[in-house]
CSV table of C-alpha atoms in Angstrom, one decimal:
chain,number,residue,atom,x,y,z
A,1,MET,CA,86.2,109.4,225.6
A,2,SER,CA,83.1,108.1,226.7
A,3,GLU,CA,83.9,104.8,225.5
A,4,LYS,CA,87.0,104.6,227.8
A,5,LYS,CA,84.7,105.6,230.9
A,6,VAL,CA,82.1,102.8,230.1
A,7,SER,CA,85.2,100.2,229.9
A,8,LEU,CA,86.8,101.5,233.1
A,9,LEU,CA,83.4,101.5,234.9
A,10,ASP,CA,82.6,98.0,233.4
A,11,GLY,CA,86.1,97.0,234.7
A,12,PHE,CA,85.5,98.2,238.2
A,13,LYS,CA,82.0,96.7,238.1
A,14,ALA,CA,83.5,93.1,237.1
A,15,PHE,CA,85.9,93.6,240.0
A,16,LEU,CA,83.4,94.3,242.5
A,17,MET,CA,81.3,91.5,241.6
A,18,ARG,CA,84.0,89.1,241.9
A,19,GLY,CA,83.5,86.5,244.6
A,20,ASN,CA,86.9,87.3,246.3
A,21,VAL,CA,86.0,91.0,247.0
A,22,ILE,CA,82.9,90.1,248.6
A,23,ASP,CA,84.5,87.4,250.5
A,24,LEU,CA,87.3,89.4,251.6
A,25,ALA,CA,84.8,92.2,253.1
A,26,VAL,CA,83.0,89.7,255.0
A,27,ALA,CA,86.1,88.4,256.2
A,28,VAL,CA,87.3,91.6,257.5
A,29,VAL,CA,83.9,92.2,259.4
A,30,ILE,CA,83.9,88.9,261.1
A,31,GLY,CA,87.3,89.1,262.0
A,32,ALA,CA,86.9,92.4,263.5
A,33,ALA,CA,84.0,91.2,265.8
A,34,PHE,CA,86.1,88.1,266.3
A,35,THR,CA,89.2,90.0,267.5
A,36,ASN,CA,87.0,91.6,270.0
A,37,ILE,CA,86.0,88.4,271.5
A,38,VAL,CA,89.4,87.0,271.5
A,39,ASN,CA,91.0,90.0,273.4
A,40,ALA,CA,88.2,89.6,275.9
A,41,VAL,CA,89.2,86.2,276.7
A,42,VAL,CA,92.8,86.8,276.8
A,43,LYS,CA,92.6,89.7,279.0
A,44,GLY,CA,89.4,88.3,281.2
A,45,ILE,CA,90.7,84.9,281.6
A,46,ILE,CA,94.2,84.1,280.5
A,47,ASN,CA,95.8,86.9,281.8
A,48,PRO,CA,94.1,86.6,285.4
A,49,LEU,CA,95.4,82.9,285.1
A,50,VAL,CA,99.1,83.8,284.4
A,51,GLY,CA,98.8,86.2,287.2
A,52,ALA,CA,97.6,83.8,289.6
A,53,PHE,CA,101.1,82.0,289.1
A,54,GLY,CA,102.9,85.0,289.2
A,55,THR,CA,102.4,88.3,291.1
A,56,GLN,CA,100.5,90.5,288.9
A,57,ASP,CA,98.3,90.7,285.3
A,58,LEU,CA,100.2,89.5,282.3
A,59,ASP,CA,100.0,93.0,281.0
A,60,ASN,CA,101.8,94.4,284.0
A,61,TYR,CA,104.9,92.1,283.5
A,62,SER,CA,107.8,94.5,282.4
A,63,SER,CA,111.7,94.8,282.7
A,64,CYS,CA,113.7,97.7,283.1
A,65,LEU,CA,116.4,98.0,280.4
A,66,GLN,CA,118.2,101.2,282.0
A,67,GLY,CA,118.1,103.1,285.2
A,68,PRO,CA,115.3,102.6,287.7
A,69,CYS,CA,112.0,102.2,286.3
A,70,THR,CA,109.9,104.6,288.6
A,71,THR,CA,107.1,106.9,287.7
A,72,ASP,CA,107.1,110.3,289.3
A,73,PRO,CA,103.7,110.6,291.1
A,74,LYS,CA,103.6,114.5,290.5
A,75,THR,CA,104.1,114.4,286.7
A,76,GLY,CA,103.4,110.9,285.7
A,77,GLU,CA,106.5,110.4,283.7
A,78,MET,CA,108.8,107.2,284.0
A,79,ASP,CA,112.5,107.4,284.9
A,80,GLY,CA,114.4,104.8,282.8
A,81,ILE,CA,113.5,102.5,280.1
A,82,GLU,CA,110.8,100.0,280.6
A,83,ILE,CA,110.3,96.9,278.2
A,84,LEU,CA,106.6,95.8,278.4
A,85,TRP,CA,107.2,92.1,277.5
A,86,GLY,CA,104.0,91.2,279.1
A,87,SER,CA,101.8,93.0,276.7
A,88,VAL,CA,103.7,91.5,273.9
A,89,LEU,CA,103.1,88.0,275.5
A,90,SER,CA,99.5,88.7,275.7
A,91,ALA,CA,99.3,90.0,272.1
A,92,THR,CA,101.0,87.0,271.1
A,93,LEU,CA,98.5,84.9,273.1
A,94,SER,CA,95.7,86.6,271.4
A,95,PHE,CA,97.1,86.3,267.7
A,96,LEU,CA,97.8,82.3,268.4
A,97,ILE,CA,94.0,81.7,269.8
A,98,THR,CA,92.7,83.7,266.8
A,99,ALA,CA,94.9,81.9,264.2
A,100,ALA,CA,93.8,78.3,265.9
A,101,VAL,CA,90.2,79.0,265.7
A,102,VAL,CA,90.2,80.4,262.3
A,103,TYR,CA,92.2,77.3,261.3
A,104,PHE,CA,90.3,74.7,262.7
A,105,LEU,CA,86.8,76.3,262.4
A,106,MET,CA,87.1,78.0,258.9
A,107,VAL,CA,90.2,76.8,256.8
A,108,LEU,CA,90.3,73.0,257.5
A,109,PRO,CA,86.3,72.4,257.2
A,110,MET,CA,86.6,74.5,253.9
A,111,ALA,CA,89.3,72.6,252.6
A,112,LYS,CA,87.7,69.3,253.3
A,113,TYR,CA,84.7,70.8,251.7
A,114,LEU,CA,86.9,71.8,248.6
A,115,ALA,CA,88.5,68.4,248.2
A,116,ARG,CA,85.1,66.7,248.6
A,117,ARG,CA,83.7,68.9,245.8
A,118,ALA,CA,86.8,68.3,243.6
A,119,ALA,CA,86.3,64.5,244.0
A,120,MET,CA,82.7,64.6,243.2
A,121,GLN,CA,83.6,66.6,240.0
A,122,ALA,CA,86.3,64.4,238.9
A,123,ALA,CA,84.0,61.2,239.3
A,124,LYS,CA,81.1,63.2,237.5
A,125,GLU,CA,83.7,63.9,234.4
A,126,GLY,CA,84.6,60.2,234.5
A,127,VAL,CA,80.8,59.4,234.1
A,128,GLN,CA,80.7,62.1,231.4
A,129,GLU,CA,83.6,60.7,229.4
A,130,THR,CA,82.2,57.2,229.8
A,131,ILE,CA,78.9,58.4,228.3
A,132,GLU,CA,80.8,60.1,225.5
A,133,VAL,CA,83.0,56.9,224.7
A,134,SER,CA,79.9,54.7,224.8
A,135,GLU,CA,77.9,57.3,222.4
A,136,LEU,CA,81.1,57.0,220.1
A,137,GLU,CA,81.2,53.4,220.1
A,138,VAL,CA,77.3,53.5,219.0
A,139,LEU,CA,77.8,55.8,216.3
A,140,LYS,CA,80.7,53.5,215.0
A,141,GLU,CA,78.4,50.7,215.0
A,142,ILE,CA,75.6,52.7,213.2
A,143,ARG,CA,78.1,53.6,210.7
A,144,ASP,CA,79.3,50.1,210.2
A,145,ALA,CA,76.0,48.8,209.6
A,146,LEU,CA,74.9,51.6,207.2
A,147,ILE,CA,78.4,50.9,205.1
A,148,ALA,CA,77.5,47.1,205.5
A,149,GLN,CA,73.9,47.9,203.9
A,150,ARG,CA,75.1,50.0,201.2
A,151,ASN,CA,77.5,47.4,200.3
A,152,GLY,CA,75.2,44.5,200.3
A,153,GLY,CA,76.7,42.8,203.3
A,154,GLY,CA,74.6,41.3,206.0
A,155,PRO,CA,74.3,41.7,209.7
A,156,GLY,CA,77.8,40.0,209.9
A,157,PHE,CA,79.6,42.1,207.9
A,158,ALA,CA,82.8,43.1,209.2
A,159,GLY,CA,83.3,47.0,209.2
A,160,PRO,CA,86.0,48.9,208.0
A,161,ASP,CA,87.8,49.0,211.3
A,162,SER,CA,88.5,45.0,211.0
A,163,GLY,CA,90.5,45.5,207.6
A,164,ASP,CA,88.1,43.4,205.7
A,165,GLY,CA,85.8,46.2,204.8
A,166,PRO,CA,86.2,48.7,201.7
A,167,GLY,CA,90.0,49.4,201.1
A,168,GLY,CA,90.9,46.3,203.3
A,169,ALA,CA,92.6,43.3,202.2
A,170,GLY,CA,89.4,41.0,202.1
A,171,GLY,CA,86.8,43.7,201.2
A,172,ALA,CA,84.6,44.1,198.2
A,173,ALA,CA,87.0,46.8,197.0
A,174,ALA,CA,89.9,44.5,196.8
A,175,GLY,CA,88.7,42.9,193.4
A,176,PRO,CA,86.3,43.5,190.8
A,177,ARG,CA,82.8,42.9,191.4
A,178,GLU,CA,81.1,40.3,189.6
A,179,ASP,CA,77.6,41.5,189.4
A,180,ARG,CA,78.3,44.5,187.4
């Protein structure tokens, strides 16, 4: 029973330590703070500018769906059905401004950074592959030299890859050796 709790706890710990969870927490905190800034800009600058072209603040624009939209001064209740489309427009502007700032200041630079990093990683892997290939070539040359030395061939001895070595058509193994 205690083993299951330990593995469950270990799994939860691994989940919390993954970068995605921490990144998400930071994004929520920054997003909440940034939303306040955007809302202040929309309410303090954009709404009054729209109101300057119209007759009122953007949040005050509304239409009456049914009946006269009047407020009873004694009770404060609204007669009729009022649609507050100015508030919806204000919220839409806030969303668009937030989305634009997040995209241009966070998403786009991060995508460019990740693309550069992937290109550098691909270049590094290409260099590593070249090093591995040249190491393989050096090892083949050493092998061929050792075979040539063992068989009594000189430095001009053609290795087994050329077809003239042991097992090849023109190698020492093709016929009987005379020095035996």
